[in-house]
CSV table of C-alpha atoms in Angstrom, one decimal:
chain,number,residue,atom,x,y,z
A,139,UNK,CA,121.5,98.8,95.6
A,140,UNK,CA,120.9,98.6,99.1
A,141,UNK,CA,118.0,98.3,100.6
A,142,UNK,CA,116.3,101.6,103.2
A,143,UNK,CA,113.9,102.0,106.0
A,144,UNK,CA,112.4,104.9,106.8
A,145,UNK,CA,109.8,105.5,110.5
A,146,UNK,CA,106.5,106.8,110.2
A,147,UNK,CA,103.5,107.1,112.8
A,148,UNK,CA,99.9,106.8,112.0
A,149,UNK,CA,97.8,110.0,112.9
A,150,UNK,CA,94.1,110.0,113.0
A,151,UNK,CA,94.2,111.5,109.3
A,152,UNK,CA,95.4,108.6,108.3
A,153,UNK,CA,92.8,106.4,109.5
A,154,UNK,CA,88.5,106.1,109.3
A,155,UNK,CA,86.3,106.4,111.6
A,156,UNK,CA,87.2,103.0,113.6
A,157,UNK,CA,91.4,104.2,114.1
A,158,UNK,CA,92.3,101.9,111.3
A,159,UNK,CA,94.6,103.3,108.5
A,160,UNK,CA,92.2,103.8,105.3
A,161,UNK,CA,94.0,101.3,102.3
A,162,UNK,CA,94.7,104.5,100.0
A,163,UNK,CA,96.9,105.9,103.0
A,164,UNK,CA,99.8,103.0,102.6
A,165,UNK,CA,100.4,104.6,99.4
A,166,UNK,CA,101.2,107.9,101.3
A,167,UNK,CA,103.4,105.7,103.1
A,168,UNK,CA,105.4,103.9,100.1
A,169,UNK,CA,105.9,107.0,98.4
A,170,UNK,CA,106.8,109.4,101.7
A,171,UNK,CA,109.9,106.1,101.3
A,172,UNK,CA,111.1,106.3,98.4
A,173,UNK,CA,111.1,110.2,98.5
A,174,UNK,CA,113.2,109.6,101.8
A,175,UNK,CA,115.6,106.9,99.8
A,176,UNK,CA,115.6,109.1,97.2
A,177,UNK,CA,117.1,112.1,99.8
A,178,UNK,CA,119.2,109.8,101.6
A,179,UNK,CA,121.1,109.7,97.4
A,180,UNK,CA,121.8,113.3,97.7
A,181,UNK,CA,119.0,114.3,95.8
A,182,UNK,CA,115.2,116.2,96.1
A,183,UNK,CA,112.4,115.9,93.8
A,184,UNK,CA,112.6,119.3,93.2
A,185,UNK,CA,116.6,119.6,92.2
A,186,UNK,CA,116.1,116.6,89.9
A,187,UNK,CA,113.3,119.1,88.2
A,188,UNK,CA,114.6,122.2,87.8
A,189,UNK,CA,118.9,121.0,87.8
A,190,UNK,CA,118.3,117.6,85.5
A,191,UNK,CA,114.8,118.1,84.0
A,192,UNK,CA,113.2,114.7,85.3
A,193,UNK,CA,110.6,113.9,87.5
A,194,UNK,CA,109.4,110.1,88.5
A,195,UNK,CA,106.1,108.5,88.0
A,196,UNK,CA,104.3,105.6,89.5
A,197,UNK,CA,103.1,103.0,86.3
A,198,UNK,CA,102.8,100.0,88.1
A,199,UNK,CA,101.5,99.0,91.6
A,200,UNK,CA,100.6,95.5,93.3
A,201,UNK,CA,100.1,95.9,96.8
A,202,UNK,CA,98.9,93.2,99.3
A,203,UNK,CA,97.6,94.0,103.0
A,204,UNK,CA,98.4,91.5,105.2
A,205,UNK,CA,97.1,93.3,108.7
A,206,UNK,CA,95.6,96.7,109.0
A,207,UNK,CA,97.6,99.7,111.2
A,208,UNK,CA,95.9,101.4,113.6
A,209,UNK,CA,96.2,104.9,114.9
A,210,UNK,CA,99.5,105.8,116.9
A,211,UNK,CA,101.0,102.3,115.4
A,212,UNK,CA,105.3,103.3,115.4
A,213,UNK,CA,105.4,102.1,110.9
A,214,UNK,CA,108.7,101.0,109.8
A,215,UNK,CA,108.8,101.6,106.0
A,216,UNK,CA,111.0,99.5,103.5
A,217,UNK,CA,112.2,100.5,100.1
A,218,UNK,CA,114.7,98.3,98.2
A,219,UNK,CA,115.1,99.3,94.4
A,220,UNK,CA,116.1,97.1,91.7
A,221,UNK,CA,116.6,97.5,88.2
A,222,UNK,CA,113.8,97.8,85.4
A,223,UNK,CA,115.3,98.7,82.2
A,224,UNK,CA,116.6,101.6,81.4
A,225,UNK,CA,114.2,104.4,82.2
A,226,UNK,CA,112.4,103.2,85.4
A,227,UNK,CA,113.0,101.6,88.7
A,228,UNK,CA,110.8,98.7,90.9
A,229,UNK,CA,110.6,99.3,94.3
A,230,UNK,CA,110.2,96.6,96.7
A,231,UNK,CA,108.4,98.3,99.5
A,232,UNK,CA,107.3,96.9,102.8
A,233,UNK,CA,105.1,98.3,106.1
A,234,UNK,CA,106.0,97.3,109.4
A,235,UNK,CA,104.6,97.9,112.7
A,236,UNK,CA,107.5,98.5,115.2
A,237,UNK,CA,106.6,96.9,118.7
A,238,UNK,CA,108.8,97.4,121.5
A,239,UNK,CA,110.5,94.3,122.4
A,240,UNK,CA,108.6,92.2,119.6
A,241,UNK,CA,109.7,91.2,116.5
A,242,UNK,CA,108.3,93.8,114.0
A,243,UNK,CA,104.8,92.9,112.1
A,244,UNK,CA,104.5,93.0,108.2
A,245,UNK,CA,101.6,94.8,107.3
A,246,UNK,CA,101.3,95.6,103.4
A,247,UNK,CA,103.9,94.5,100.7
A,248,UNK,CA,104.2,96.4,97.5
A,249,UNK,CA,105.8,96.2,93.9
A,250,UNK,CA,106.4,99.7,92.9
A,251,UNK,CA,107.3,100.6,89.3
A,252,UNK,CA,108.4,103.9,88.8
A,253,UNK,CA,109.4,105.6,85.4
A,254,UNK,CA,111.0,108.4,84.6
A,255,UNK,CA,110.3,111.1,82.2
A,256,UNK,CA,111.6,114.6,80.7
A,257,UNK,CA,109.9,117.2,83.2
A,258,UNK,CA,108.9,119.2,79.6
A,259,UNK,CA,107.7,116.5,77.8
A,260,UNK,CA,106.5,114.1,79.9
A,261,UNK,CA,108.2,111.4,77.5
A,262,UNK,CA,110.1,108.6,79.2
A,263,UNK,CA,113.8,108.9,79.8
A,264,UNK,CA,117.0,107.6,80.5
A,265,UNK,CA,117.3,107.0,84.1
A,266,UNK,CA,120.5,109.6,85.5
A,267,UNK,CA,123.8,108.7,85.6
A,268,UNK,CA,123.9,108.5,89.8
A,269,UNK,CA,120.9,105.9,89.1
A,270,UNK,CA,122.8,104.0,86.5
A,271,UNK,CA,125.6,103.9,88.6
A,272,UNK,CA,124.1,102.6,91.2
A,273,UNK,CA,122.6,99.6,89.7
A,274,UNK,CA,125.9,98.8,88.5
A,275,UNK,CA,125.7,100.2,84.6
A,276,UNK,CA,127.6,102.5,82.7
A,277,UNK,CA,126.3,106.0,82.5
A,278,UNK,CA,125.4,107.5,78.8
């Protein structure tokens, strides 16, 4: 699987009361990218709930913050998945700020685990076949 990038700006909703983005917000940002990757497959969150019956759910995060973004800051939003058995997906996931004529600055990394489950149940599935493929498997 190939890695993605997807651009983001920070508005003042993102940030507190000093114009720096509030640490719970840089979640916003890893999942706004893999819901982008995810659309970039050919698929929405809503098709893969009401055509294949699945939806995806974070278990597992590790983030680190390595300098804070600060309102109007051009983001530049990693996502590279990798394979996690057979009914989830990590995400490697990293924040950039963008500066014009500068090489870009890491801001936050993340670890990602993401399961997926039966939409009526709630119980962990198999990932789908366009998944499975991907990561180089054979589909059930």
């Amino acid at each position: 699987m190939s890695g993605f990038s997807w651009p983001a700006r920070v508005y003042w909703e993102d940030t507190d009361g000093g114009g720096i983005v509030y640490y719970a917000n840089y979640l916003r940002f890893l999942e706004r990218a893999r819901t982008e990757w995810l659309r970039q497959q050919g698929y929405s969150q809503q098709h893969l709930v009401r055509e294949e019956g699945i939806l995806f759910t974070v278990v597992s995060l590790e983030i680190e913050y390595r300098a804070p973004a600060r309102l109007d800051d051009e983001l530049e939003v990693s996502c590279e998945p990798r394979p996690q058995g057979q009914a989830s997906l990590r995400f490697a996931q990293c924040i950039y700020r963008r500066i014009p004529g500068a090489e870009r600055e890491l801001l936050a990394e993340a670890q990602v685990r993401v399961a997926c489950l039966d939409a009526r149940t709630l119980r962990p599935r198999r990932l789908p076949a366009f998944l499975l493929e991907m990561r180089g498997m054979e589909a059930p």
